[in-house]
C-alpha cells in the first residue's frame, strides 16, 4: 500500500502531475471496480495549480465515496436514480481537502445510498476485495477501502452509518475511523440515516488516517449537528500505552465469531498489555438489541431522507409523465435498487400510524440503554477493544440474497453509531490470507486516546505493512 | 403479519410502484425483518427517555443574514426538464 510520506517523497523527486498520472494509470488499469467516476480532467487541472502549495496534503491524490458532494464531479450514491447528477457545490470536507492541497481523483464505489455491508448493491457493479477478488470488500465504503488496499491511492473518504468505514477497513486490511458524532460536518453528505452517520477517513496506516482526520474535522455552521472546537489530533500519535486500561466487552465475542478473529483480537489485547496497558472484561448488557434498534432507526430515517428523490429537480426522469403520484412512484421504482426499496418500505411501515411507538420510539429508548452501556463501560476504562467484524471477508453472493443474514454481520459495528462514540478499525491479523480488523472504541470526543492506542499497536506489530498481491 | 395488500399500501405511502409479482417476495422479507425487530419488546424501557441525539445539544441559532447561494442556473442545472427557468413537474390535479 502507499503512504502519504512515500507520495510526498515521490512528488519531491518528480512532480505532482507525474505522481497523479501514475495514480490514475493504476486506477484505470485496476480490476477491482473501485471507482464509479474517475475525475481525470479536474484532477490534472488541480495538479497544475499546486506549485508552491504548502498545505499538509499538497498534491496527495484522494478518493471520495460517491455519496459526498463534489462540485463539478458526478455524484451518484451508486444509484441509477442519481446517474448524471453533478453537484453545484462542495461538501464541507471537500472544501477542507482542497484547502489542504489534496487532489480529488474520483468517486469511489459503494453500496447504493450507503445501504449495505458488501458493496454488492451498487448499481455500477460490486467492488472486489484486492486480497481475494472472489470476496466482498465490505461495505458500504467498499470502493474507498479497496482502492487504498490495492495501492491505487494513499487516502480515501468513506461514510459510516452502522460500520460502513470500519467494516471495509477490516475486510481490506486498512485503517478506518468513525469519529464522534458531530466532529466532522455532514454538510454535502447525501443523507441516509442522519442521526447515525459520520464521514470517516481511510488510509493504510494510523498516522496517515490521523493526518486526513485532522484536515477534515472541525466546526461548520451549515451543519446544525456540527460541534465547535478544533484539535490537533496528530499530537495523539504517541507510541505509549502505559497506564491505559482496556475494556474487553465479552458480548462482542458472541455466537458466530470466527475462531481466528477471536484469537487475533485477544492477541492484540495481550500485545498492548505487554506494552504497558492493563485490561479487564466489561459488560455491555444491551448489545444484543443493538442490531434491531439500529435497523429500525436507520430505515425510518432513510424512508424520510430518500423522499427527496422525485426525479423533478435532479436524477432519473422517465420518458412519459402521468399524474404526479404515478410519475413519482414509477421513477422511484425504476431508480432505486432492491435493498434501498426494502429499507424505504420497512422505514415507512415503522413510522406509520399505529406502529411508530412500537418500533421507532422503542428503538430510540433502547438506544439510550446502549449509550448508557458505553458510558458505564468507559467509566473506569480508557478504551474498549473488540473485533470489528465477526469474520473475515465473505464471498460475493454468499449473503446478498438473505437480507437478515447480511444485517447480522454488522453486530459489532452498529452499537458505536447508536451511542455516537468514536471507533477505529485497524489490521490485527490474517486468516487464510484475509485480513482481520481490531476495533478500538472510546469516549465521546476522545479520539486522541483511540488514536494513541491504535498507533502504539501499529508501531509494535507489522500487520499494516502487508499488501495484497495486485497485478 | 404483513399481507401483500399491506405491502401495496406501504408502497403507495412511500411512492414506490409495486408490480403484482413483487408483492409476495417483499411481504415475506418484511415479515422476517419485523419479526426480528420484535425482540425489542423484550427490553424493559419503562421510564427510559428516547435518544434522538447522542450529544446533549440544544437548538443552534444564527443571525438572519443573507449569505452566498446558488445561482438560478446552478439550482436548476440538474433538472431533467425545465421550462422558463422553472422545474417542470407533472400535473397534480
Coordinates of C-alpha atoms in Angstrom, one line a residue:
Chain A
X1 CA 0.0 0.0 0.0
X2 CA 1.1 3.6 -0.5
X3 CA 1.7 6.0 2.4
X4 CA 1.4 9.8 2.4
X5 CA 5.1 10.1 3.2
X6 CA 6.0 8.0 0.1
X7 CA 3.7 10.0 -2.1
X8 CA 5.2 13.3 -0.8
X9 CA 8.7 11.9 -1.5
X10 CA 7.7 10.9 -5.0
X11 CA 6.3 14.4 -5.6
X12 CA 9.6 15.9 -4.4
X13 CA 11.5 13.6 -6.8
X14 CA 9.4 14.3 -9.8
X15 CA 6.2 16.4 -9.8
X16 CA 2.6 16.5 -8.7
X17 CA 1.5 15.8 -12.3
X18 CA 3.7 12.7 -12.6
X19 CA 2.6 11.2 -9.4
X20 CA -1.1 12.0 -10.2
X21 CA -0.7 10.4 -13.7
X22 CA 0.8 7.3 -12.2
X23 CA -2.1 7.1 -9.7
X24 CA -4.7 7.5 -12.4
X25 CA -3.0 4.8 -14.5
X26 CA -3.2 2.4 -11.6
X27 CA -6.9 3.2 -11.1
X28 CA -7.7 2.8 -14.8
X29 CA -5.8 -0.5 -15.1
X30 CA -7.2 -1.7 -11.8
X31 CA -9.5 -4.7 -11.8
X32 CA -11.5 -4.3 -8.6
X33 CA -14.1 -1.9 -9.8
X34 CA -13.2 0.6 -7.1
X35 CA -14.4 3.8 -8.8
X36 CA -17.7 4.9 -10.3
X37 CA -16.2 8.1 -11.7
X38 CA -12.6 9.0 -12.3
X39 CA -12.2 12.8 -12.4
X40 CA -9.0 12.8 -14.6
X41 CA -9.5 16.2 -16.1
X42 CA -10.3 18.2 -12.9
X43 CA -7.6 16.3 -11.0
X44 CA -4.9 17.3 -13.6
X45 CA -6.2 20.8 -13.6
X46 CA -5.8 20.9 -9.8
X47 CA -2.4 19.4 -10.0
X48 CA -1.3 22.2 -12.4
X49 CA -2.1 24.8 -9.7
X50 CA -0.2 23.0 -6.9
X51 CA 3.1 24.8 -7.4
X52 CA 4.2 26.3 -4.1
X53 CA 1.2 24.9 -2.1
X54 CA 2.1 24.4 1.5
X55 CA -1.0 22.5 2.7
X56 CA -0.5 19.3 4.7
X57 CA -1.8 17.2 1.8
X58 CA -0.4 19.2 -1.1
X59 CA -0.5 17.1 -4.2
X60 CA -1.8 14.0 -2.4
X61 CA -4.4 12.1 -4.5
X62 CA -7.6 11.1 -2.6
X63 CA -10.7 9.0 -3.5
X64 CA -14.1 10.2 -2.2
X65 CA -17.0 8.0 -1.5
X66 CA -19.7 8.7 -4.1
X67 CA -22.2 10.0 -1.5
X68 CA -20.1 13.1 -0.7
X69 CA -20.9 16.1 -2.9
X70 CA -18.1 17.3 -5.2
X71 CA -18.7 20.4 -7.3
X72 CA -18.5 19.6 -11.0
X73 CA -17.9 15.8 -10.4
X74 CA -20.7 13.3 -10.9
X75 CA -22.1 12.0 -7.6
X76 CA -24.4 9.1 -7.9
X77 CA -24.6 7.4 -4.4
X78 CA -24.1 4.3 -6.6
X79 CA -27.8 4.6 -7.6
X80 CA -29.5 4.7 -11.0
X81 CA -31.7 7.4 -9.7
X82 CA -28.8 9.9 -9.4
X83 CA -27.0 8.9 -12.6
X84 CA -25.6 12.0 -14.2
X85 CA -26.1 14.2 -11.2
X86 CA -23.3 16.8 -10.9
X87 CA -23.4 18.7 -7.6
X88 CA -23.2 22.5 -7.9
X89 CA -21.4 22.8 -4.6
X90 CA -18.7 21.0 -2.5
X91 CA -19.3 19.3 0.8
X92 CA -17.6 20.9 3.8
X93 CA -15.0 18.1 3.9
X94 CA -14.2 18.7 0.2
X95 CA -13.6 22.4 0.8
X96 CA -11.2 21.5 3.6
X97 CA -9.4 18.9 1.5
X98 CA -9.0 21.3 -1.4
X99 CA -7.6 24.0 1.0
X100 CA -5.1 21.4 2.3
X101 CA -3.9 20.7 -1.2
X102 CA -5.4 17.2 -1.7
X103 CA -6.4 16.3 -5.2
X104 CA -9.7 14.5 -5.8
X105 CA -9.1 11.7 -8.3
X106 CA -12.6 10.3 -8.4
X107 CA -15.6 8.9 -6.7
X108 CA -15.3 5.5 -5.1
X109 CA -17.9 2.7 -5.5
X110 CA -20.2 2.0 -2.6
X111 CA -23.4 0.2 -1.7
X112 CA -26.4 2.1 -3.1
X113 CA -27.1 5.1 -0.8
X114 CA -24.7 3.5 1.7
X115 CA -27.1 0.7 2.5
X116 CA -25.1 -2.5 2.8
X117 CA -22.2 -4.5 4.2
X118 CA -20.6 -5.7 1.0
X119 CA -20.7 -3.1 -1.8
X120 CA -22.7 -5.6 -3.8
X121 CA -25.8 -3.4 -4.0
X122 CA -24.1 -0.7 -6.2
X123 CA -25.9 0.0 -9.5
X124 CA -22.4 0.1 -11.1
X125 CA -21.5 -3.4 -10.1
X126 CA -19.8 -4.7 -7.0
X127 CA -16.2 -3.8 -5.9
X128 CA -13.9 -6.8 -5.5
X129 CA -11.7 -7.4 -2.5
X130 CA -8.0 -6.9 -3.5
X131 CA -6.9 -9.7 -1.1
X132 CA -9.2 -12.2 -2.9
X133 CA -11.3 -11.0 -5.9
X134 CA -13.9 -13.7 -5.2
X135 CA -14.7 -11.9 -1.9
X136 CA -16.5 -8.7 -1.0
X137 CA -14.5 -5.7 0.2
X138 CA -17.1 -5.0 2.9
X139 CA -19.5 -2.1 2.8
X140 CA -20.8 0.3 2.3
X141 CA -17.5 2.2 1.7
X142 CA -16.1 -0.8 -0.2
X143 CA -14.6 1.2 -3.1
X144 CA -12.9 3.6 -0.7
X145 CA -11.2 0.9 1.3
X146 CA -10.4 -1.4 -1.6
X147 CA -8.7 1.5 -3.6
X148 CA -6.3 2.1 -0.7
X149 CA -5.7 -1.7 -0.2
X150 CA -5.0 -2.0 -3.9
X151 CA -2.3 0.7 -3.7
X152 CA -4.3 2.9 -6.1
X153 CA -4.4 5.9 -3.8
X154 CA -2.9 6.6 -0.3
X155 CA -6.1 8.1 1.2
X156 CA -9.8 8.0 0.8
X157 CA -13.0 9.2 2.5
X158 CA -15.9 6.9 3.4
X159 CA -19.1 7.4 5.5
X160 CA -20.1 5.3 8.5
X161 CA -23.7 4.9 9.4
X162 CA -23.6 1.4 11.1
X163 CA -20.0 0.4 10.4
X164 CA -19.6 1.5 6.7
X165 CA -16.0 2.7 7.2
X166 CA -14.8 0.1 9.7
X167 CA -16.3 -2.9 8.0
X168 CA -14.5 -2.4 4.7
X169 CA -11.4 -1.3 6.6
X170 CA -11.4 -4.6 8.4
X171 CA -12.1 -6.7 5.2
X172 CA -9.5 -4.9 3.2
X173 CA -6.8 -4.7 5.9
X174 CA -6.6 -0.9 6.1
X175 CA -7.3 1.7 8.8
X176 CA -10.7 3.5 9.1
X177 CA -12.2 5.8 11.7
X178 CA -15.8 6.6 12.6
X179 CA -15.4 9.8 14.6
X180 CA -17.6 11.1 17.4
X181 CA -21.0 12.2 16.0
X182 CA -20.7 15.9 15.2
X183 CA -16.9 16.2 14.9
X184 CA -17.0 16.2 11.1
X185 CA -19.6 18.3 9.3
X186 CA -22.2 16.3 7.3
X187 CA -22.8 19.3 5.0
X188 CA -22.8 17.9 1.5
X189 CA -23.0 14.3 2.6
X190 CA -26.1 12.8 0.9
X191 CA -28.1 11.7 3.9
X192 CA -29.2 8.1 4.6
X193 CA -29.6 8.0 8.4
X194 CA -28.7 11.4 9.6
X195 CA -28.7 10.8 13.4
X196 CA -26.1 8.0 13.0
X197 CA -23.8 8.8 10.1
X198 CA -20.4 10.4 10.0
X199 CA -17.8 10.9 7.3
X200 CA -14.7 8.9 8.1
X201 CA -11.0 8.8 6.9
X202 CA -9.4 5.7 5.5
X203 CA -5.6 5.1 5.0
X204 CA -3.0 2.4 5.0
X205 CA -1.8 3.3 8.5
X206 CA -2.8 5.2 11.6
X207 CA -0.6 8.2 11.0
X208 CA -2.0 8.9 7.6
X209 CA -5.5 8.3 8.8
X210 CA -4.9 10.9 11.6
X211 CA -3.4 13.4 9.2
X212 CA -6.5 13.1 7.0
X213 CA -8.8 13.3 10.0
X214 CA -7.0 16.4 11.2
X215 CA -7.8 18.2 7.9
X216 CA -11.5 17.3 7.7
X217 CA -12.5 17.6 11.4
X218 CA -13.9 20.9 12.7
X219 CA -16.9 23.1 13.1
X220 CA -19.2 24.1 10.2
X221 CA -22.1 26.4 10.8
X222 CA -24.0 24.8 7.9
X223 CA -24.5 21.6 9.8
X224 CA -26.5 22.2 12.9
X225 CA -25.2 19.0 14.5
X226 CA -21.6 20.0 13.9
X227 CA -19.7 20.6 17.2
X228 CA -17.5 23.6 17.8
X229 CA -13.8 23.3 18.7
X230 CA -10.6 22.4 16.9
X231 CA -7.9 20.0 17.9
X232 CA -4.6 18.8 16.6
X233 CA -5.1 15.1 16.6
X234 CA -1.6 14.4 15.3
X235 CA -0.4 15.1 18.9
X236 CA -2.0 11.8 19.8
X237 CA 0.5 9.8 17.6
X238 CA 2.4 8.6 20.6
X239 CA 3.9 5.2 20.9
X240 CA 3.0 4.6 24.5
X241 CA 0.0 2.9 26.3
X242 CA 1.5 2.7 29.8
X243 CA -1.2 3.2 32.4
X244 CA -4.1 2.8 29.9
X245 CA -6.9 0.5 30.9
X246 CA -8.6 -1.5 28.1
X247 CA -12.1 -2.8 28.5
X248 CA -12.9 -6.0 26.6
X249 CA -16.7 -6.5 26.2
X250 CA -17.5 -10.2 26.1
X251 CA -20.7 -9.6 24.2
X252 CA -18.6 -8.6 21.1
X253 CA -17.1 -12.1 21.0
X254 CA -20.5 -13.8 20.7
X255 CA -22.1 -16.5 18.6
X256 CA -20.8 -16.9 15.0
X257 CA -17.4 -15.3 15.7
X258 CA -14.6 -16.9 13.6
X259 CA -12.0 -18.5 16.0
X260 CA -9.2 -16.9 14.1
X261 CA -10.8 -13.4 14.6
X262 CA -11.2 -14.1 18.3
X263 CA -7.6 -15.2 18.7
X264 CA -6.2 -12.3 16.7
X265 CA -8.1 -9.7 18.7
X266 CA -7.1 -11.3 22.0
X267 CA -3.5 -11.4 20.8
X268 CA -3.8 -7.7 20.2
X269 CA -5.1 -7.0 23.7
X270 CA -2.2 -9.1 25.1
X271 CA 0.3 -7.2 22.9
X272 CA -0.9 -3.9 24.3
X273 CA -0.7 -5.5 27.8
X274 CA 3.0 -6.3 27.2
X275 CA 3.4 -2.7 26.2
X276 CA 2.2 -1.4 29.5
X277 CA -1.6 -1.3 29.3
X278 CA -3.9 -3.3 31.6
X279 CA -7.2 -4.9 30.6
X280 CA -10.4 -6.1 32.2
X281 CA -13.6 -7.6 30.9
X282 CA -16.6 -5.3 30.8
X283 CA -20.3 -6.0 30.5
X284 CA -22.5 -4.3 27.9
X285 CA -25.8 -5.9 28.5
X286 CA -27.9 -4.4 25.8
X287 CA -25.5 -5.2 22.9
X288 CA -27.8 -8.0 21.7
X289 CA -30.5 -5.5 20.9
X290 CA -28.3 -3.0 19.1
X291 CA -28.9 -4.5 15.6
X292 CA -32.6 -4.4 15.8
X293 CA -32.6 -0.8 17.3
X294 CA -30.1 0.3 14.6
X295 CA -32.1 -1.0 11.7
X296 CA -35.4 0.4 12.9
X297 CA -33.8 3.9 13.3
X298 CA -31.7 3.7 10.1
X299 CA -34.6 2.5 8.0
X300 CA -37.0 5.1 9.5
X301 CA -34.6 7.9 8.8
X302 CA -33.9 6.5 5.3
X303 CA -37.6 6.5 4.4
X304 CA -37.7 10.2 5.3
X305 CA -34.4 11.2 3.8
X306 CA -34.9 9.5 0.5
X307 CA -38.3 11.1 0.0
X308 CA -36.5 13.9 -1.8
X309 CA -35.7 11.8 -4.8
X310 CA -38.6 12.5 -7.1
X311 CA -36.9 13.0 -10.4
X312 CA -38.0 16.6 -10.7
X313 CA -35.0 18.6 -9.6
X314 CA -32.3 16.1 -10.3
X315 CA -31.9 12.5 -11.3
X316 CA -33.8 10.0 -13.3
X317 CA -36.9 11.2 -15.2
X318 CA -39.0 8.8 -17.3
X319 CA -39.9 9.5 -20.9
X320 CA -43.6 10.0 -20.3
X321 CA -45.3 11.9 -17.4
X322 CA -48.5 10.7 -15.9
X323 CA -50.2 12.3 -12.9
X324 CA -48.0 13.3 -10.1
X325 CA -48.3 10.2 -7.9
X326 CA -47.9 7.7 -10.7
X327 CA -44.9 9.6 -12.2
X328 CA -43.2 9.9 -8.8
X329 CA -43.9 6.2 -7.9
X330 CA -42.6 4.9 -11.2
X331 CA -39.4 7.0 -11.2
X332 CA -38.6 5.7 -7.7
X333 CA -39.5 2.1 -8.6
X334 CA -37.1 2.2 -11.5
X335 CA -34.4 4.4 -9.9
X336 CA -33.9 2.6 -6.6
X337 CA -32.4 -0.9 -6.2
X338 CA -33.9 -3.7 -4.2
X339 CA -32.1 -3.0 -0.9
X340 CA -33.0 0.6 -0.9
X341 CA -36.6 -0.1 -1.6
X342 CA -36.7 -2.7 1.1
X343 CA -35.4 -0.2 3.6
X344 CA -37.7 2.5 2.5
X345 CA -40.7 0.1 2.8
X346 CA -39.6 -1.0 6.3
X347 CA -39.0 2.5 7.4
X348 CA -42.3 3.8 6.1
X349 CA -44.0 0.9 7.9
X350 CA -42.1 1.6 11.2
X351 CA -43.1 5.3 11.1
X352 CA -46.7 4.7 10.0
X353 CA -49.7 5.4 12.2
X354 CA -50.1 2.9 15.0
X355 CA -46.6 1.5 14.7
X356 CA -44.3 4.5 15.5
X357 CA -44.3 3.8 19.2
X358 CA -43.9 0.1 18.8
X359 CA -40.8 0.3 16.6
X360 CA -39.3 3.8 16.2
X361 CA -39.8 5.2 19.7
X362 CA -39.0 1.8 21.3
X363 CA -35.7 1.7 19.3
X364 CA -34.8 5.2 20.5
X365 CA -35.3 4.1 24.1
X366 CA -33.1 1.0 23.5
X367 CA -30.6 3.4 22.0
X368 CA -30.5 5.2 25.3
X369 CA -29.7 2.0 27.2
X370 CA -26.9 1.2 24.7
X371 CA -25.4 4.6 25.1
X372 CA -25.5 4.1 28.8
X373 CA -23.7 0.8 28.4
X374 CA -20.8 2.6 26.8
X375 CA -20.8 5.4 29.4
X376 CA -20.7 2.7 32.2
X377 CA -18.0 0.6 30.5
X378 CA -15.8 3.6 29.8
X379 CA -16.1 5.0 33.4
X380 CA -13.1 3.0 34.6
X381 CA -11.6 2.1 31.3
X382 CA -9.9 4.3 28.7
X383 CA -10.8 2.4 25.5
X384 CA -12.7 -0.7 24.6
X385 CA -11.3 -3.3 22.2
X386 CA -13.3 -5.9 20.2
X387 CA -13.4 -7.5 16.7
X388 CA -14.6 -5.1 14.0
X389 CA -16.3 -7.9 12.1
X390 CA -17.0 -11.3 13.4
X391 CA -15.5 -13.0 10.4
X392 CA -13.0 -12.2 7.6
X393 CA -14.5 -11.1 4.2
X394 CA -17.2 -13.4 2.9
X395 CA -17.7 -14.5 -0.7
X396 CA -19.6 -12.4 -3.3
X397 CA -23.2 -13.6 -3.5
X398 CA -22.9 -15.5 -0.2
X399 CA -25.2 -13.3 1.8
X400 CA -26.8 -10.8 -0.5
X401 CA -30.0 -12.9 -1.2
X402 CA -30.9 -13.1 2.5
X403 CA -31.2 -9.6 4.0
X404 CA -31.4 -10.7 7.6
X405 CA -28.2 -12.7 7.4
X406 CA -26.4 -9.8 5.8
X407 CA -27.7 -7.4 8.5
X408 CA -26.3 -9.8 11.2
X409 CA -22.8 -9.2 10.0
X410 CA -23.0 -5.6 11.5
X411 CA -23.4 -6.8 15.0
X412 CA -20.1 -5.4 16.3
X413 CA -20.2 -2.1 14.5
X414 CA -23.7 -0.6 14.9
X415 CA -23.7 -0.1 18.7
X416 CA -21.0 2.6 18.2
X417 CA -23.2 4.6 15.8
X418 CA -26.1 4.3 18.2
X419 CA -24.0 5.7 21.0
X420 CA -22.2 8.2 18.9
X421 CA -18.8 7.3 20.2
X422 CA -15.6 7.2 18.1
X423 CA -14.1 3.9 16.9
X424 CA -11.2 3.0 14.7
X425 CA -10.6 -0.3 12.9
X426 CA -7.0 -1.4 12.1
X427 CA -5.5 -4.7 10.9
X428 CA -4.5 -7.1 13.7
X429 CA -4.0 -10.5 11.9
X430 CA -4.8 -12.7 8.9
X431 CA -6.8 -15.8 8.4
X432 CA -6.2 -17.8 5.2
X433 CA -4.6 -14.7 3.7
X434 CA -7.6 -12.5 4.6
X435 CA -7.2 -9.5 6.9
X436 CA -8.8 -9.3 10.4
X437 CA -9.8 -6.0 11.9
X438 CA -9.4 -4.9 15.5
X439 CA -11.7 -2.2 16.8
X440 CA -10.7 0.4 19.4
X441 CA -13.6 2.4 20.8
X442 CA -13.5 5.4 23.1
X443 CA -15.5 8.1 24.9
X444 CA -17.2 10.9 23.1
X445 CA -14.6 13.4 21.7
X446 CA -11.8 11.2 23.0
X447 CA -10.4 10.3 19.5
X448 CA -6.9 11.1 20.9
X449 CA -6.9 8.0 23.2
X450 CA -8.1 5.6 20.5
X451 CA -5.5 7.1 18.0
X452 CA -2.8 6.7 20.7
X453 CA -3.8 3.1 21.3
X454 CA -4.1 2.2 17.6
X455 CA -0.8 3.9 16.9
X456 CA 1.1 2.1 19.6
X457 CA -0.4 -1.3 18.5
X458 CA 0.7 -0.5 14.9
X459 CA 4.2 0.6 15.8
X460 CA 4.8 -2.7 17.6
X461 CA 3.3 -5.0 15.0
X462 CA 3.7 -5.5 11.3
X463 CA 0.2 -6.2 10.0
X464 CA -0.1 -2.8 8.4
X465 CA 3.0 -3.3 6.3
X466 CA 1.4 -6.1 4.3
X467 CA -0.3 -5.5 1.0
X468 CA -2.3 -7.8 -1.3
X469 CA -0.5 -9.0 -4.4
X470 CA -2.0 -6.8 -7.1
X471 CA -1.2 -7.5 -10.7
Chain B
X1 CA -48.3 -10.2 9.9
X2 CA -47.9 -8.1 6.7
X3 CA -50.0 -9.2 3.8
X4 CA -49.4 -8.4 0.1
X5 CA -52.2 -5.9 0.4
X6 CA -50.3 -4.1 3.3
X7 CA -47.1 -4.1 1.1
X8 CA -49.1 -2.4 -1.7
X9 CA -50.4 0.2 0.8
X10 CA -46.9 0.9 2.2
X11 CA -45.6 1.2 -1.3
X12 CA -48.3 3.7 -2.0
X13 CA -47.3 5.7 1.1
X14 CA -43.6 5.5 0.1
X15 CA -44.3 6.4 -3.5
X16 CA -42.9 3.2 -4.8
X17 CA -44.8 1.4 -7.5
X18 CA -45.0 -2.3 -6.9
X19 CA -45.5 -5.0 -9.6
X20 CA -48.0 -7.7 -8.6
X21 CA -45.3 -10.4 -8.7
X22 CA -43.0 -8.4 -6.3
X23 CA -45.6 -8.1 -3.5
X24 CA -45.3 -11.6 -2.1
X25 CA -41.5 -11.5 -2.0
X26 CA -41.5 -8.2 -0.2
X27 CA -44.2 -9.4 2.2
X28 CA -42.0 -12.4 3.2
X29 CA -38.9 -10.3 3.7
X30 CA -40.7 -7.6 5.6
X31 CA -42.3 -10.2 7.9
X32 CA -38.9 -11.8 8.7
X33 CA -37.2 -8.5 9.4
X34 CA -40.2 -7.2 11.5
X35 CA -40.1 -10.5 13.5
X36 CA -36.5 -9.8 14.2
X37 CA -37.4 -6.2 15.3
X38 CA -39.9 -7.7 17.7
X39 CA -37.1 -8.7 20.0
X40 CA -37.0 -5.1 21.1
X41 CA -40.2 -5.9 23.1
X42 CA -38.1 -8.0 25.5
X43 CA -36.3 -4.8 26.7
X44 CA -37.8 -3.1 29.7
X45 CA -37.8 0.6 28.7
X46 CA -40.1 1.8 31.5
X47 CA -39.1 5.3 32.4
X48 CA -36.2 5.4 29.8
X49 CA -36.1 8.6 27.7
X50 CA -35.6 8.1 24.0
X51 CA -32.2 9.3 22.5
X52 CA -32.9 11.5 19.4
X53 CA -29.5 12.9 19.5
X54 CA -26.4 11.4 21.1
X55 CA -24.9 14.6 22.4
X56 CA -26.6 17.0 24.8
X57 CA -27.0 19.8 22.3
X58 CA -29.6 22.5 22.0
X59 CA -31.0 24.4 19.1
X60 CA -28.4 26.2 17.0
X61 CA -29.2 29.7 16.0
X62 CA -27.5 32.1 13.6
X63 CA -28.0 35.7 12.7
X64 CA -30.6 36.1 9.9
X65 CA -28.2 37.4 7.4
X66 CA -28.2 36.9 3.7
X67 CA -25.2 34.8 2.6
X68 CA -24.0 33.4 -0.7
X69 CA -26.3 30.9 -2.5
X70 CA -26.5 29.0 -5.8
X71 CA -27.4 30.9 -8.9
X72 CA -30.7 30.2 -10.6
X73 CA -28.9 28.2 -13.3
X74 CA -26.9 26.2 -10.8
X75 CA -30.1 25.4 -8.8
X76 CA -32.0 24.1 -11.9
X77 CA -29.0 22.8 -13.8
X78 CA -29.6 19.1 -12.8
X79 CA -33.3 19.1 -13.5
X80 CA -34.2 16.7 -16.3
X81 CA -37.0 19.0 -17.5
X82 CA -37.3 22.8 -17.1
X83 CA -39.4 25.5 -18.7
X84 CA -38.8 29.2 -18.5
X85 CA -36.3 28.7 -15.6
X86 CA -38.8 26.6 -13.6
X87 CA -38.7 22.9 -12.7
X88 CA -41.3 21.2 -14.9
X89 CA -43.4 18.8 -12.9
X90 CA -46.3 16.5 -14.0
X91 CA -49.9 17.7 -13.5
X92 CA -51.1 17.4 -9.9
X93 CA -54.8 17.7 -10.4

